Amino acid sequence: MALLVLLFLLVAGPALAANTLRSVSASPLPGGKVQLTLTFSGPAANPQAFSTNTPPRIAMDFADTRNGLAQRSYSIGQGTARSVSAVEANGRTRVVVDLSQPSPYVTSVQGNELLVTIGDGMQTAAATDAPQQAPELAPVPPPPPTQRALAVAVANPDKAVGMAGNNVITGVDFQRSEHGAGKLVIDFSQAGAATSMHTNGDSTFIDVAGANLAASQARRLDVTSYATPVRTVNTHAVPGGAQIEVDTRGVVHTASYQTGNQYVVEFSRPKSESSSLLGAPKPVVYKGSRVTFNFQDIPVRSVLQLLADVSNLNIVASDSVQGNVTLRLVDVPWDQALDVILRAKGLAKRQNGNVIWVAPQTEIAKYEENVAEARQKQLDSAQLVTDYIPINYGNAKQIADLLTSGAKSGNVGGGGGATNTERGFLSPRGSVSYDERTNTLLVNDTPEKVQEIRQLVSVLDRPVKQVLIESRLVIATDNFTRELGAKLGVGGFHLGTNSRHAQVYGGGINDSNGGTGVGTTETSITNYWNSLLGGSTTGTGNNTVTIPNGLNVNLPSSTTGSSGFAIGILGRDYLLNLELSAAQQEGRSETISQPKVVTANNQEATIQQGQQIGYLTFQNSGGGGGVGTATVQFKNAVLELDVTPTITSDNRVFMKLKVIKDAISALVPNPGGGFVPQIDHREIDTSVLVNNGQTVVLGGVYEFTNEHDVTKVPFLGDIPILGALFRNKKNINNKAELLVFITPHILGQETTVE
């Protein structure tokens, strides 16, 4: 027994002798300095301490020390010190002092207490009030060589494994994540790779120290086709290791973590509030404060504790959350860092208020499945109630069809149907029917479902808005006609001096005796000549010479209401007459039709006004050639407006319109008798979105006819000035225009339609 007790004391002695951090206090010193006092249960020892600039912190690691503080973090608010926090991992305790700016510090041991004197910014801290001379303050570390500095936070310095001399980079692979980010995966032959990463412009450099690069991996990868922020990945060997250069485009966020023999770097775009693709999943937006971590082989539960301090949230880890993780995260939001850690260890989270539950994915899935099953069992065993819901504005049958999606059951007042497995908005045991006479729904279901249906019916059973559609059809015509014409006649005769003949000229020779005209005229001229000489006359003709009175040019104005001007000259042996005529017509007409119709939202309305024109058609009764059977047919010549309005959520009106305007153009004679009407048809069929009370022009047809007619005597009609006497000129200009105007008005209870 004595040997067993002695052996127990030898084994448990070191554990029993472990030191414990009891308390932390702070006191101000002159010059803006502050002194922290850390009290232990046993003699204090000098810690392994270091400081960082981004963020400004002082970290002190105490070996073989337990954390006995009652709180995780203590607020100081003196000098440059803001707060002090402590965390225990694997028998060691780390104390982190958060500073407002980088400051020098000095540590000294006095029995069971460790005194930490923190200077005021970049100034040198004064000596403490202790009787012995205070040692010199540790200098402020120089700024990091890159713009994005690493705030190194190693939880267990003694467990940092140096890079093995025979470690080899066996693979450099690029992948595309499900959210469009680029993922660079670096595989090593052994664990414990020493890597660092920094960014310069659009290039990110990953330095690997002490690792040999396989010959097959010294290559350049063009990954533009992956549609990620990364364009190229260039891997090459450098003295003492290897370097990987990643070329990116635009603003890129990076996150890296190391697990086992792999080092993974993710390149992602800044997340927007919503996706640009319709139906695409909404991307995750990280809004947490940015942190920088460099952990090597640290327990996952310790990392969750650090994230709980940063986020000021309560993180509860399941007992099955175990294992260590090695990762490096540079200037990333804390919530993104949490997601990276969870993905690396196959974990998931659920948040309720300010409490986050972290557990393996299978455990959370099993829990949610159990909750769903319990919920379903509760619904299956709940008591059914019956409720009556009156419908005021809608139709009970239509709402019942909507609620059940074709799965009604029961039959009251002519409603209902057979039971179906698809229940719609009802529970598996619920049913709904309707009464047509009172327009009432009858619901039999659990109290919770009945309440949901009541809320749904209150949304659906609302009065439908009405729309007044005003339309105007304007038909405008403009006619113009101008015509110029002339009549010209020249006639006469000439008697020869030494012969019995004469020359007759003119537009034509009148022949009253029905002869050839010329011969009769020659006879009259001969008789006239003999009478002048005193001789006897022969023949039957008279002795009167008739001058031809026909027209040489007969091109007068044919327009009704023409005005003319005539000139005639009659001589002894000639006749000259001239008549000029001109006419001009102008006509303008406008036809305005204004149909109006009121209809409910999403309901089609039609209004017509006009006449039906009857006409006869004949069908032969047989092959005998009879007249046939007469049948009366009708054609419509009406003004018609068909409209289906839809009121949008922003108080506008979408209308599907069809406007027809017919009119009689002419009556065409029917071979069998009577006339067949010829119709001028005007129609527009369209859809348009209009503001309430706004007038829109749906469309129009503009017709223009320009006609120039010239009738003239060849050659003579082309003579300048005088050619006007040998031609007829007519100009016709016709214009016709059709416009359709539509104005919708959404009617309210205060609106009165006149």
Coordinates of C-alpha atoms in Angstrom, one line a residue, residues 90-406:
N90 CA -3.9 21.8 -23.4
G91 CA -2.7 22.8 -20.0
R92 CA -1.5 26.2 -21.1
T93 CA -3.2 29.6 -20.5
R94 CA -2.9 32.6 -22.9
V95 CA -3.6 36.1 -21.7
V96 CA -4.3 38.7 -24.4
V97 CA -4.3 42.4 -23.8
D98 CA -6.3 44.4 -26.4
L99 CA -4.7 47.9 -27.0
S100 CA -6.1 51.0 -28.7
Q101 CA -2.7 51.5 -30.4
P102 CA 0.7 49.7 -30.5
S103 CA 2.5 50.4 -27.2
P104 CA 5.7 49.2 -25.5
Y105 CA 5.5 47.0 -22.4
V106 CA 7.7 45.4 -19.7
T107 CA 7.0 42.4 -17.4
S108 CA 8.4 41.7 -13.9
V109 CA 7.8 38.9 -11.4
Q110 CA 7.1 39.5 -7.7
G111 CA 6.3 36.3 -5.9
N112 CA 2.9 35.1 -7.0
E113 CA 2.3 38.2 -9.1
L114 CA 3.3 39.2 -12.6
L115 CA 3.4 43.0 -13.2
V116 CA 2.9 44.2 -16.8
T117 CA 3.6 47.9 -17.4
I118 CA 2.2 49.2 -20.6
G119 CA 3.5 52.5 -22.0
D120 CA 1.5 55.4 -23.5
G121 CA 1.6 54.7 -27.2
M122 CA 5.1 55.0 -28.7
Q123 CA 6.6 56.7 -25.7
T124 CA 8.9 54.9 -23.2
A125 CA 7.2 53.8 -20.0
A126 CA 8.6 55.2 -16.8
A127 CA 9.9 53.1 -14.0
T128 CA 7.4 51.6 -11.6
D129 CA 7.1 52.6 -7.9
A130 CA 8.8 49.3 -6.9
P131 CA 12.1 49.8 -5.0
Q132 CA 14.1 47.9 -7.6
Q133 CA 14.9 49.5 -10.9
A134 CA 12.4 48.5 -13.6
P135 CA 13.9 46.8 -16.7
E136 CA 13.8 48.4 -20.1
L137 CA 10.6 48.3 -22.0
A138 CA 10.4 46.0 -24.9
P139 CA 10.5 48.0 -28.2
V140 CA 7.4 48.2 -30.4
P141 CA 7.7 45.7 -33.2
P142 CA 8.4 47.2 -36.6
P143 CA 5.5 47.4 -39.1
P144 CA 5.0 44.3 -41.2
P145 CA 6.6 44.3 -44.7
T146 CA 3.3 43.9 -46.5
Q147 CA 0.1 46.0 -46.5
R148 CA -2.0 43.2 -45.1
A149 CA 0.1 42.1 -42.0
L150 CA -0.3 38.9 -40.2
A151 CA -1.3 39.1 -36.5
V152 CA 0.3 35.9 -35.4
A153 CA -1.6 34.1 -32.6
V154 CA -0.1 30.7 -31.9
A155 CA -2.1 28.9 -29.2
N156 CA 0.7 26.4 -28.3
P157 CA 4.1 27.7 -29.3
D158 CA 5.9 24.4 -28.2
K159 CA 3.7 22.5 -30.6
A160 CA 4.8 24.5 -33.7
V161 CA 6.4 21.9 -36.0
G162 CA 9.2 23.0 -38.2
M163 CA 9.1 22.4 -41.8
A164 CA 10.4 18.9 -42.5
G165 CA 13.5 19.0 -44.7
N166 CA 12.1 16.3 -47.0
N167 CA 8.6 17.8 -47.4
V168 CA 7.5 18.0 -51.1
I169 CA 4.8 20.0 -52.8
T170 CA 3.0 17.1 -54.6
G171 CA 0.1 18.9 -56.2
V172 CA -1.2 22.4 -57.0
D173 CA -4.9 22.1 -58.0
F174 CA -7.5 24.8 -58.8
Q175 CA -11.3 24.3 -58.2
R176 CA -14.5 26.3 -58.4
S177 CA -16.7 26.4 -55.3
E178 CA -20.5 26.3 -55.4
H179 CA -20.7 30.1 -54.8
G180 CA -18.4 31.0 -57.7
A181 CA -15.2 31.5 -55.7
G182 CA -11.9 30.1 -56.7
K183 CA -10.2 27.5 -54.5
L184 CA -6.5 26.8 -54.7
V185 CA -5.5 23.5 -53.1
I186 CA -1.8 22.8 -52.3
D187 CA -0.9 19.2 -51.4
F188 CA 2.2 18.3 -49.4
S189 CA 3.8 15.0 -48.7
Q190 CA 4.0 15.7 -45.0
A191 CA 2.1 17.8 -42.5
G192 CA 3.4 21.0 -40.9
A193 CA 4.1 23.1 -44.0
A194 CA 5.4 26.6 -43.2
T195 CA 3.4 29.0 -45.5
S196 CA 2.8 32.7 -45.7
M197 CA 0.7 34.8 -48.0
H198 CA 0.7 38.5 -49.0
T199 CA -1.0 40.6 -51.7
N200 CA 0.4 43.2 -54.0
G201 CA -2.1 44.8 -56.4
D202 CA -3.8 42.1 -58.4
S203 CA -1.3 39.4 -57.5
T204 CA -1.3 37.2 -54.4
F205 CA 1.9 35.5 -53.4
I206 CA 2.0 32.3 -51.4
D207 CA 5.5 31.5 -50.0
V208 CA 6.3 28.0 -48.9
A209 CA 9.6 27.7 -46.9
G210 CA 11.7 24.5 -46.7
A211 CA 9.6 22.5 -49.2
N212 CA 10.8 21.0 -52.5
L213 CA 8.6 21.6 -55.6
A214 CA 8.0 18.5 -57.6
A215 CA 9.1 18.9 -61.2
S216 CA 5.6 18.2 -62.6
Q217 CA 4.1 21.1 -60.5
A218 CA 6.4 23.8 -61.8
R219 CA 3.8 25.1 -64.3
R220 CA 1.4 27.9 -65.2
L221 CA -2.3 27.2 -65.0
D222 CA -4.8 29.3 -67.0
V223 CA -8.1 29.1 -65.1
T224 CA -10.0 31.9 -66.9
S225 CA -12.6 29.5 -68.1
Y226 CA -13.6 28.6 -64.5
A227 CA -15.4 32.0 -64.2
T228 CA -13.8 32.9 -60.9
P229 CA -11.9 36.0 -59.7
V230 CA -8.6 34.1 -60.5
R231 CA -7.1 34.3 -64.0
T232 CA -3.7 32.4 -63.7
V233 CA -1.8 30.4 -61.2
N234 CA 2.0 30.3 -61.7
T235 CA 4.1 27.9 -59.5
H236 CA 7.9 28.0 -59.5
A237 CA 10.8 27.1 -57.2
V238 CA 12.8 29.7 -55.3
P239 CA 15.9 29.3 -53.1
G240 CA 14.8 27.5 -49.9
G241 CA 11.3 26.6 -51.0
A242 CA 8.6 27.5 -53.6
Q243 CA 6.4 30.5 -54.5
I244 CA 2.9 30.4 -56.0
E245 CA 1.7 33.6 -57.8
V246 CA -2.0 34.0 -58.2
D247 CA -3.2 36.6 -60.7
T248 CA -6.7 38.0 -59.8
R249 CA -9.2 40.5 -61.2
G250 CA -10.7 43.4 -59.3
V251 CA -11.4 43.4 -55.6
V252 CA -11.0 40.0 -54.1
H253 CA -11.3 38.6 -50.6
T254 CA -8.9 35.8 -49.5
A255 CA -9.3 33.2 -46.8
S256 CA -6.9 30.4 -46.2
Y257 CA -6.8 27.4 -43.9
Q258 CA -4.5 24.4 -43.4
T259 CA -5.7 20.9 -42.5
G260 CA -3.4 17.9 -42.5
N261 CA -1.3 17.7 -45.7
Q262 CA -3.3 20.4 -47.5
Y263 CA -3.2 24.2 -47.6
V264 CA -6.3 25.8 -49.1
V265 CA -6.8 29.4 -50.2
E266 CA -10.2 30.7 -51.3
F267 CA -10.6 33.8 -53.6
S268 CA -14.1 35.3 -53.6
R269 CA -15.8 38.5 -54.8
P270 CA -17.3 40.9 -52.2
K271 CA -20.9 39.6 -51.7
S272 CA -23.8 41.7 -52.9
E273 CA -27.2 41.9 -51.2
S274 CA -29.1 39.9 -53.8
S275 CA -28.4 37.7 -56.7
S276 CA -28.6 39.0 -60.2
L277 CA -30.1 35.7 -61.5
L278 CA -33.8 35.1 -61.1
G279 CA -34.3 32.0 -58.9
A280 CA -30.6 31.7 -58.0
P281 CA -29.8 31.1 -54.3
K282 CA -29.2 34.3 -52.4
P283 CA -25.4 34.6 -51.7
V284 CA -24.1 34.7 -48.2
V285 CA -23.2 38.3 -47.0
Y286 CA -20.6 38.5 -44.3
K287 CA -20.8 41.6 -42.1
G288 CA -18.8 40.7 -39.1
S289 CA -15.8 42.6 -37.8
R290 CA -12.5 41.5 -39.5
V291 CA -10.0 39.3 -37.7
T292 CA -6.6 37.8 -38.5
F293 CA -5.7 34.4 -37.1
N294 CA -2.7 32.1 -37.6
F295 CA -3.4 28.8 -35.7
Q296 CA -1.4 25.7 -35.9
D297 CA -2.9 22.5 -34.5
I298 CA -5.3 24.2 -32.1
P299 CA -8.5 22.6 -30.7
V300 CA -11.6 23.5 -32.6
R301 CA -13.4 24.2 -29.3
S302 CA -10.7 26.8 -28.4
V303 CA -11.2 28.6 -31.8
L304 CA -14.9 28.7 -31.2
Q305 CA -14.3 30.4 -27.8
L306 CA -12.1 33.0 -29.5
L307 CA -14.8 33.7 -32.1
A308 CA -17.4 34.0 -29.3
D309 CA -15.3 36.8 -27.7
V310 CA -15.0 38.6 -31.1
S311 CA -18.7 38.3 -32.0
N312 CA -20.1 38.9 -28.5
L313 CA -22.4 35.9 -29.2
N314 CA -23.0 32.7 -27.2
I315 CA -21.6 29.7 -29.0
V316 CA -22.6 26.3 -27.7
A317 CA -20.5 23.4 -29.1
S318 CA -21.9 19.9 -29.0
D319 CA -19.9 17.2 -27.2
S320 CA -19.1 15.5 -30.5
V321 CA -17.2 18.6 -31.7
Q322 CA -13.6 17.4 -31.3
G323 CA -10.2 17.5 -33.1
N324 CA -7.7 20.2 -33.9
V325 CA -7.3 22.5 -36.9
T326 CA -4.5 24.4 -38.5
L327 CA -5.5 27.5 -40.4
R328 CA -4.5 31.0 -41.4
L329 CA -7.1 33.7 -41.9
V330 CA -6.0 37.2 -42.9
D331 CA -8.4 40.2 -42.6
V332 CA -11.7 38.3 -43.0
P333 CA -15.0 38.8 -41.2
W334 CA -15.4 36.7 -38.2
D335 CA -18.6 35.0 -39.5
Q336 CA -16.8 34.0 -42.6
A337 CA -14.0 32.6 -40.5
L338 CA -16.6 30.6 -38.6
D339 CA -18.0 29.2 -41.8
V340 CA -14.5 28.2 -43.1
I341 CA -13.7 26.4 -39.8
L342 CA -17.1 24.6 -39.9
R343 CA -16.6 23.5 -43.5
A344 CA -13.1 22.3 -42.8
K345 CA -14.3 20.0 -39.9
G346 CA -17.6 18.9 -41.4
L347 CA -19.7 20.9 -38.9
A348 CA -22.8 23.0 -39.2
K349 CA -24.5 25.8 -37.2
R350 CA -27.9 26.9 -36.2
Q351 CA -28.5 30.4 -34.7
N352 CA -31.4 31.4 -32.5
G353 CA -31.2 35.0 -31.3
N354 CA -27.7 35.5 -29.9
V355 CA -27.0 31.8 -29.4
I356 CA -25.2 29.7 -32.0
W357 CA -25.3 25.9 -31.8
V358 CA -22.4 24.1 -33.4
A359 CA -22.5 20.4 -34.1
P360 CA -21.7 17.9 -36.8
Q361 CA -23.9 18.1 -39.9
T362 CA -25.3 14.6 -39.3
E363 CA -26.2 15.4 -35.8
I364 CA -28.0 18.6 -36.7
A365 CA -29.8 16.9 -39.6
K366 CA -30.9 14.1 -37.2
Y367 CA -32.2 16.7 -34.7
E368 CA -34.2 18.6 -37.3
E369 CA -35.6 15.3 -38.6
N370 CA -36.7 14.4 -35.1
V371 CA -38.3 17.8 -34.6
A372 CA -40.2 17.4 -37.9
E373 CA -41.4 14.0 -37.0
A374 CA -42.6 15.1 -33.6
R375 CA -44.4 18.0 -35.3
Q376 CA -46.1 15.7 -37.7
K377 CA -47.2 13.4 -34.9
Q378 CA -48.6 16.3 -33.0
L379 CA -50.7 17.3 -36.1
D380 CA -51.9 13.8 -36.6
S381 CA -53.2 13.6 -33.0
A382 CA -54.6 17.1 -32.7
Q383 CA -58.3 17.5 -32.2
L384 CA -60.3 18.6 -35.2
V385 CA -62.7 21.6 -35.1
T386 CA -65.3 23.0 -37.5
D387 CA -65.5 26.6 -38.5
Y388 CA -67.8 28.5 -40.9
I389 CA -66.2 31.3 -43.0
P390 CA -68.7 33.6 -44.9
I391 CA -67.5 34.9 -48.3
N392 CA -68.5 38.4 -49.1
Y393 CA -67.0 39.4 -52.4
G394 CA -65.6 36.1 -53.9
N395 CA -67.1 32.8 -54.8
A396 CA -67.0 30.1 -52.2
K397 CA -66.6 27.3 -54.7
Q398 CA -63.6 29.0 -56.3
I399 CA -61.9 29.6 -52.9
A400 CA -62.6 26.0 -51.9
D401 CA -60.9 24.8 -55.1
L402 CA -58.0 27.0 -54.4
L403 CA -57.6 25.9 -50.8
T404 CA -57.7 22.2 -51.7
S405 CA -56.0 22.3 -55.1
G406 CA -58.6 19.8 -56.3

